[in-house]
PDB file of C-alpha atoms in Angstrom:
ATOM      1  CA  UNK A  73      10.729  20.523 -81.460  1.00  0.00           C
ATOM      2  CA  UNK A  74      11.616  21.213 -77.615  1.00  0.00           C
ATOM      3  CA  UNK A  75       8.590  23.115 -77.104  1.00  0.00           C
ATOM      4  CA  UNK A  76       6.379  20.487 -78.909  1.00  0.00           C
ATOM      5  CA  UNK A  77       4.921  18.912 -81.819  1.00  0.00           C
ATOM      6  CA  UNK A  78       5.263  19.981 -85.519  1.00  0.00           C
ATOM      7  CA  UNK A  79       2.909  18.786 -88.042  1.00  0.00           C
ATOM      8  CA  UNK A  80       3.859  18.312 -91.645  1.00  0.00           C
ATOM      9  CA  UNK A  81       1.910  18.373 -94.656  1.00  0.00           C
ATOM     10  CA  UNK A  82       3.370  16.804 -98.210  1.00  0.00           C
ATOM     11  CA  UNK A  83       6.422  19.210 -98.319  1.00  0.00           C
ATOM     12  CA  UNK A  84       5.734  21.492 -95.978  1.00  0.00           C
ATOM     13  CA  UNK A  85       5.423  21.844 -92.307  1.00  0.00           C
ATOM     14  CA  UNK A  86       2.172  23.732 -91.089  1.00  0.00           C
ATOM     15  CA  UNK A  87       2.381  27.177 -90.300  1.00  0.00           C
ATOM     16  CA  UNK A  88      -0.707  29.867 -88.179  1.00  0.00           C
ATOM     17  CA  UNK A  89      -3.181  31.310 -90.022  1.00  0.00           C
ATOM     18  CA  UNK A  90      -2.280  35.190 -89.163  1.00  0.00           C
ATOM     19  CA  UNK A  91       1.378  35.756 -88.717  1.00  0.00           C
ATOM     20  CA  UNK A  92       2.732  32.294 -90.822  1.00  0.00           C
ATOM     21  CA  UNK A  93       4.668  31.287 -87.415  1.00  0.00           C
ATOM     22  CA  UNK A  94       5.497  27.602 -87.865  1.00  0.00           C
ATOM     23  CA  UNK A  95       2.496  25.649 -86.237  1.00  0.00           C
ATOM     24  CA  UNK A  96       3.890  23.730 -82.719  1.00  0.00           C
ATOM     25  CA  UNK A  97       1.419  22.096 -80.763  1.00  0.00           C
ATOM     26  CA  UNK A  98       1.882  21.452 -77.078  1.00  0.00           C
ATOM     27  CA  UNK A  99       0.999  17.767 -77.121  1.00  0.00           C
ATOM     28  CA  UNK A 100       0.969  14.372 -79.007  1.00  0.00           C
ATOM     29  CA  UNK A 101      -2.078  14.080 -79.119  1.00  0.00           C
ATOM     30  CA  UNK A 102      -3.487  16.751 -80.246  1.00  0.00           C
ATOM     31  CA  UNK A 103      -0.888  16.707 -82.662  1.00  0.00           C
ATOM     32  CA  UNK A 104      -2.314  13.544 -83.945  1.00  0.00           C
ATOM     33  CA  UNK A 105      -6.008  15.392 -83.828  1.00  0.00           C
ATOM     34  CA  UNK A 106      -4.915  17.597 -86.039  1.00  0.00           C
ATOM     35  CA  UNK A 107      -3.201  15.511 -88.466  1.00  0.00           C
ATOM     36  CA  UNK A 108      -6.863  13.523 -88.613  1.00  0.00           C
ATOM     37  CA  UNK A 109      -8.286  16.659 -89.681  1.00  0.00           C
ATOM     38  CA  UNK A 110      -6.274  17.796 -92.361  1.00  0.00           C
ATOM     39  CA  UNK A 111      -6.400  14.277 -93.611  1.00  0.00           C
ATOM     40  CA  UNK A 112     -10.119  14.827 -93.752  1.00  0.00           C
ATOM     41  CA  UNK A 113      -9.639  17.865 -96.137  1.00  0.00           C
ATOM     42  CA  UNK A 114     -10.800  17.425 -99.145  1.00  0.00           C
ATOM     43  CA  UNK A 115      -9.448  19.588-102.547  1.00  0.00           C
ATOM     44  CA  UNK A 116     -10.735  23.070-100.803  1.00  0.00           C
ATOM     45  CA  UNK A 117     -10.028  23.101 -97.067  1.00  0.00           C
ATOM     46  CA  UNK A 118     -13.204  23.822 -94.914  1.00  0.00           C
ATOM     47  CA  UNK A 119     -11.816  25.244 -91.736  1.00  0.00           C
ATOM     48  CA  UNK A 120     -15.277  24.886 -89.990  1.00  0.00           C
ATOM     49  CA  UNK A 121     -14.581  21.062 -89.934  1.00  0.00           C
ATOM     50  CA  UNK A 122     -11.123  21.545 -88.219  1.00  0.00           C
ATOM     51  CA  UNK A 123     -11.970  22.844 -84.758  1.00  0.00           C
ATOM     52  CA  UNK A 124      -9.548  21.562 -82.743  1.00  0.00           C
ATOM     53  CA  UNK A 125      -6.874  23.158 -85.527  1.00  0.00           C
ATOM     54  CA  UNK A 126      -8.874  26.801 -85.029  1.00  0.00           C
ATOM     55  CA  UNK A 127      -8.391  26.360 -81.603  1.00  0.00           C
ATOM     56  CA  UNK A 128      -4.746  25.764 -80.916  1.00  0.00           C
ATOM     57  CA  UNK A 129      -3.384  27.959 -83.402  1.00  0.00           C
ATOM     58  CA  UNK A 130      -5.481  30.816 -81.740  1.00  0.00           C
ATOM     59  CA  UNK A 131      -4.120  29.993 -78.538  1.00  0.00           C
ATOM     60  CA  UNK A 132      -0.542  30.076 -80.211  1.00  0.00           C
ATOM     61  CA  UNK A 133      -1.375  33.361 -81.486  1.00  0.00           C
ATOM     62  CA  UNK A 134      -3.391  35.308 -79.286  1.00  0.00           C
ATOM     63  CA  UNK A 135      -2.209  36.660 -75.655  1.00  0.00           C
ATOM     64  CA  UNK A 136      -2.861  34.784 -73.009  1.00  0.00           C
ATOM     65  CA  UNK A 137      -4.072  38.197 -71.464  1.00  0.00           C
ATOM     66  CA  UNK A 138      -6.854  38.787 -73.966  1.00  0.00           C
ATOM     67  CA  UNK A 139      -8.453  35.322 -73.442  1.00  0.00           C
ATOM     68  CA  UNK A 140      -8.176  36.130 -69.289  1.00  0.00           C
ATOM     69  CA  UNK A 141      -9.881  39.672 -69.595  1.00  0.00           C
ATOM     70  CA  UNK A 142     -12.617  38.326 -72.076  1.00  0.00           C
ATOM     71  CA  UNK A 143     -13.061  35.390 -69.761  1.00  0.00           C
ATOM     72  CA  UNK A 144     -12.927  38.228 -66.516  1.00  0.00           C
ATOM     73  CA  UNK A 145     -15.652  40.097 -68.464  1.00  0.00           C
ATOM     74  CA  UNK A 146     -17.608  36.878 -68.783  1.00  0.00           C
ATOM     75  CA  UNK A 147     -17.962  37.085 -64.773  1.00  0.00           C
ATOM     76  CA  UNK A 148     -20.486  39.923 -65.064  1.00  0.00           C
ATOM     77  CA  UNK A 149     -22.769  38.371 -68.261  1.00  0.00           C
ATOM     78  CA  UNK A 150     -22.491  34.851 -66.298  1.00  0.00           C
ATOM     79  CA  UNK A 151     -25.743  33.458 -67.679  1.00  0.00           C
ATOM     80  CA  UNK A 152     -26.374  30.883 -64.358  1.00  0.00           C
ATOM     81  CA  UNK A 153     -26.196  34.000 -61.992  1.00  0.00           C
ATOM     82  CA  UNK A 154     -29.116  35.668 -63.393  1.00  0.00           C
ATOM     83  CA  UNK A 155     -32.664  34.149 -62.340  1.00  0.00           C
ATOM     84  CA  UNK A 156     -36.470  35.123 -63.351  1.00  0.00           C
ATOM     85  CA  UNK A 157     -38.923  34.480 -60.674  1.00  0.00           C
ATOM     86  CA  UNK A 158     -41.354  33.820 -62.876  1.00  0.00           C
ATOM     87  CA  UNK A 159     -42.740  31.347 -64.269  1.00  0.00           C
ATOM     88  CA  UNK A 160     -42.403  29.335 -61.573  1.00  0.00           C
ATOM     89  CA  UNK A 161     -41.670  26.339 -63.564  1.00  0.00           C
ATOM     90  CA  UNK A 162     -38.937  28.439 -65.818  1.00  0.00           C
ATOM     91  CA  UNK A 163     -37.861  29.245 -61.816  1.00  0.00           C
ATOM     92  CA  UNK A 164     -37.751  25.552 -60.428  1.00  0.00           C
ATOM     93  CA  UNK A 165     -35.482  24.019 -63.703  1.00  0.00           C
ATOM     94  CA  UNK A 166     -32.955  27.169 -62.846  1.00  0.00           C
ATOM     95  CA  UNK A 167     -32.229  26.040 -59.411  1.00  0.00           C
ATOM     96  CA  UNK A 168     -32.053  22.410 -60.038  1.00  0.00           C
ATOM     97  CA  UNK A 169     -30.130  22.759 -62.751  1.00  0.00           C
ATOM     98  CA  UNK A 170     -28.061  25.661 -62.050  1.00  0.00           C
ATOM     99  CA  UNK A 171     -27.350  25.367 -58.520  1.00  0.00           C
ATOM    100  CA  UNK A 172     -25.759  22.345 -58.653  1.00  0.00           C
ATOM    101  CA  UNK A 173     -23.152  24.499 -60.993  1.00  0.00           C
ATOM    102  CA  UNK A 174     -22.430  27.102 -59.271  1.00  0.00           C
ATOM    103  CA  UNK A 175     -22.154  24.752 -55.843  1.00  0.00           C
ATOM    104  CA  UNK A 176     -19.641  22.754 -58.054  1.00  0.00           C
ATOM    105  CA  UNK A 177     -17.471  26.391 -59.206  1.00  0.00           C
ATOM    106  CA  UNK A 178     -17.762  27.327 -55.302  1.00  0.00           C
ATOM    107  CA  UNK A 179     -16.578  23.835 -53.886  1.00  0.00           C
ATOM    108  CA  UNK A 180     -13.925  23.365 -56.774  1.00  0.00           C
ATOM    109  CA  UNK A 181     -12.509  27.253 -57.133  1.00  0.00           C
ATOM    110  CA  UNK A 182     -13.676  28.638 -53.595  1.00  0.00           C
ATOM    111  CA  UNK A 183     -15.840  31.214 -55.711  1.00  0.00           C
ATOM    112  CA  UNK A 184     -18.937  32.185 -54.397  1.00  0.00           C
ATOM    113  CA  UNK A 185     -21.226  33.761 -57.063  1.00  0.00           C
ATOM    114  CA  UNK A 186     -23.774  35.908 -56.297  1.00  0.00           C
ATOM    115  CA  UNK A 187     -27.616  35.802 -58.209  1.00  0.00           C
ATOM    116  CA  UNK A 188     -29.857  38.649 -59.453  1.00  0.00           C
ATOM    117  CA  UNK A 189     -33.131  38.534 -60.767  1.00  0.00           C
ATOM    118  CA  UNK A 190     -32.381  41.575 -63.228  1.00  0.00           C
ATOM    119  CA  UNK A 191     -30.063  42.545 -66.220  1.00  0.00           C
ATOM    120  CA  UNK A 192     -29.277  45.974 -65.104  1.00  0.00           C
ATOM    121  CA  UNK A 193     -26.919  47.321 -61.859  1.00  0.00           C
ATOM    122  CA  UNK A 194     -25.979  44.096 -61.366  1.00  0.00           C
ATOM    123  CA  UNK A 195     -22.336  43.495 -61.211  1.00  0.00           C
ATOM    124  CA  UNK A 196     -20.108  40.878 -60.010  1.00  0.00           C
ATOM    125  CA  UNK A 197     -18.032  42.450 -56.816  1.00  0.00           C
ATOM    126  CA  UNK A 198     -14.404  42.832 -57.643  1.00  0.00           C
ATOM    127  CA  UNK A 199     -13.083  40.576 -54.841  1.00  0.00           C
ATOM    128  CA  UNK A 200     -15.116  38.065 -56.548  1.00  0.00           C
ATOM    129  CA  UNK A 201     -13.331  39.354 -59.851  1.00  0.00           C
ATOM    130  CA  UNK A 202      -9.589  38.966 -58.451  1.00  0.00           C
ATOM    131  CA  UNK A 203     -10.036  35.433 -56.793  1.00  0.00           C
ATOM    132  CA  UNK A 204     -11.289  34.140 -60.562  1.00  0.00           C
ATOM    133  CA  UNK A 205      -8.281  35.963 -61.630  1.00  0.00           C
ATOM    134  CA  UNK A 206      -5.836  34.353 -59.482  1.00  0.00           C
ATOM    135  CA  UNK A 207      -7.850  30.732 -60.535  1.00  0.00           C
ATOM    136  CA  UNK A 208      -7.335  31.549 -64.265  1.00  0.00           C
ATOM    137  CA  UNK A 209      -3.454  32.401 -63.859  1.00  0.00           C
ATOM    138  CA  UNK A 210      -3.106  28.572 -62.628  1.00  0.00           C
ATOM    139  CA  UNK A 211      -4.253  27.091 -65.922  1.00  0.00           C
ATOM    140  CA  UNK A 212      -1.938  26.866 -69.004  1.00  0.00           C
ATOM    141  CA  UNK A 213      -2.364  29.154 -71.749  1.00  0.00           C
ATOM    142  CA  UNK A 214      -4.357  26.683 -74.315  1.00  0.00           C
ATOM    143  CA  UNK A 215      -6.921  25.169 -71.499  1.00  0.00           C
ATOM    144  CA  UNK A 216      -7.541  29.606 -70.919  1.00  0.00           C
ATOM    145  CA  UNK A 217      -8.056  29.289 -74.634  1.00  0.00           C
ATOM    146  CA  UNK A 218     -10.873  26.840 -75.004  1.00  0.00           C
ATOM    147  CA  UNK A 219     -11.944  28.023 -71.842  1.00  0.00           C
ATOM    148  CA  UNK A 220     -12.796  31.721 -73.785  1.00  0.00           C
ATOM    149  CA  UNK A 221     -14.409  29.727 -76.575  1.00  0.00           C
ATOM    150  CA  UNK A 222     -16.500  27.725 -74.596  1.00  0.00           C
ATOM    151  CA  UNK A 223     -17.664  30.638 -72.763  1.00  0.00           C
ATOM    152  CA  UNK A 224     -17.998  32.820 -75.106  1.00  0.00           C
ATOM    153  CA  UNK A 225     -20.751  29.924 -76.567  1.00  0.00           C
ATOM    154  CA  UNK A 226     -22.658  28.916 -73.509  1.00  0.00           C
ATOM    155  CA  UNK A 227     -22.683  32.842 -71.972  1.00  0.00           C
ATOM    156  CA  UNK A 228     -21.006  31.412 -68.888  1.00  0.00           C
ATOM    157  CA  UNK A 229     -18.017  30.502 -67.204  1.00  0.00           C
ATOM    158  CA  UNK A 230     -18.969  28.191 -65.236  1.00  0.00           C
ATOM    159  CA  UNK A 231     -20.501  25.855 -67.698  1.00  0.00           C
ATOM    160  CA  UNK A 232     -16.741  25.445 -69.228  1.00  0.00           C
ATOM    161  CA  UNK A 233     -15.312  25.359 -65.863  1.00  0.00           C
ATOM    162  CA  UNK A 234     -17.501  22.014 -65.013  1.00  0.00           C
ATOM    163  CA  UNK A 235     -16.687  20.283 -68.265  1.00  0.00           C
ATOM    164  CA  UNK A 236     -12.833  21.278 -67.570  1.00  0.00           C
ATOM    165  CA  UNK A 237     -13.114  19.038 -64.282  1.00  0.00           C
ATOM    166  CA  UNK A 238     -15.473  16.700 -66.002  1.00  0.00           C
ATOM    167  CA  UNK A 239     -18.473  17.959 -63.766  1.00  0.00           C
ATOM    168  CA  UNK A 240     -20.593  18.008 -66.620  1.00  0.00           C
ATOM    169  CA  UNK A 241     -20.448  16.107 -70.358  1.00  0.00           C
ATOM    170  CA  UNK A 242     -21.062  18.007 -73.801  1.00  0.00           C
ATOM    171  CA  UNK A 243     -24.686  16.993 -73.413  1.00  0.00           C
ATOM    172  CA  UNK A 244     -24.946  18.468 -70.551  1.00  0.00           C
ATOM    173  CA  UNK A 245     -23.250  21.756 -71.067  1.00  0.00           C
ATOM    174  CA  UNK A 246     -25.108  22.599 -74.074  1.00  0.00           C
ATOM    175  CA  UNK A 247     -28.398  21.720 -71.908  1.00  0.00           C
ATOM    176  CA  UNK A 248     -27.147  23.806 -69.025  1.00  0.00           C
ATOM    177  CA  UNK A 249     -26.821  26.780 -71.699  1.00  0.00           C
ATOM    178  CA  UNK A 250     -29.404  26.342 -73.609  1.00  0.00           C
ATOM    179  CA  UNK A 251     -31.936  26.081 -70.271  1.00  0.00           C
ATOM    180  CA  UNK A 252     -33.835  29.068 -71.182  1.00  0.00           C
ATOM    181  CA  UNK A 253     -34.009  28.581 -74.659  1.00  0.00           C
ATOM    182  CA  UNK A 254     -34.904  24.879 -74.290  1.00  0.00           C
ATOM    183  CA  UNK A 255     -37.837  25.665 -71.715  1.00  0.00           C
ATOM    184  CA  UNK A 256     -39.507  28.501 -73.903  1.00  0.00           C
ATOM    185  CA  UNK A 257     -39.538  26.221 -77.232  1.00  0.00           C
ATOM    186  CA  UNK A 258     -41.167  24.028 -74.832  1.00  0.00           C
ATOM    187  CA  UNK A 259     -43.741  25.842 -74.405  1.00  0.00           C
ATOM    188  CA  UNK A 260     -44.372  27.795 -77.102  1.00  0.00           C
ATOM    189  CA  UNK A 261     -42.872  25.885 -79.921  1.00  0.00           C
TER     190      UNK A 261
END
């Protein structure tokens, strides 16, 4: 079609999972993704094995505007902002492997965060809001999707902010979000 790629299956062309729109997906490649993974489908389908599928058709049918005010909201949760002072050690792998991040979203979006070391009162200021804002309403309405799904995993947006400029891998990213989690198991089991 003119505004992208149709995929068929047998008979029938594929159509989204809420409102039965006819499926279009913005490029050839990802078309061809998501032929792979119907191919992979066995008799039943198991949509947990068909992420890529999940994601576009969301991003066909959701608002862009919902995934930009979820991501907005994201700002004041941002899991890298928040720092414990102690343990030191917990401390020390927060800064080297956080600051590096949030140098990265300043030098690449011109967004300074700021850090707290507590939950409560803290809140992102809302000039620091409205430049994010004006970052988000550059990028095309499926990279804000996976964007919100990323985030919504690692509890930040600036994890999925570095792996959309290739700042960090998957490894990485999940190590970035998992810091916390990762350091505790560490040393407590």
């Amino acid at each position: 079609t003119d505004g992208g790629w149709q995929i068929g299956l047998d008979d029938r062309i594929l159509r989204t999972q809420q409102t039965q729109t006819v499926f279009v997906c913005p490029s050839e490649p990802l078309a061809h993704a998501i032929c792979l993974e119907w191919q992979m489908q066995s008799s039943a389908l198991r949509p947990f094995t068909m992420p890529l599928t999940t994601l576009a058709m969301t991003a066909q049918e959701e608002p862009r505007s919902s995934f930009e005010e979820l991501l907005l909201q994201t700002l004041n949760g941002e899991n890298l902002c928040y720092r414990v002072t102690k343990p030191v050690a917990l401390r020390d792998i927060q800064e080297t492997t956080w600051d590096p991040l949030l140098d990265f979203f300043h030098r690449q979006w011109g967004i300074k965060l700021p850090l707290s070391q507590g939950m409560f009162d803290f809140k992102i200021p809302e000039e620091v809001v409205n430049q994010t804002k004006e970052k988000l309403d550059q990028l095309d309405h499926h990279t804000m999707c996976a964007l919100f799904h990323l985030a919504k995993t690692t509890k930040s947006l600036v994890i999925p902010v570095a792996l959309l400029y290739r700042e960090l891998d998957i490894p990485q990213a999940v190590a970035a979000s998992l810091l916390e989690e990762n350091y505790l198991k560490s040393q407590w089991g």
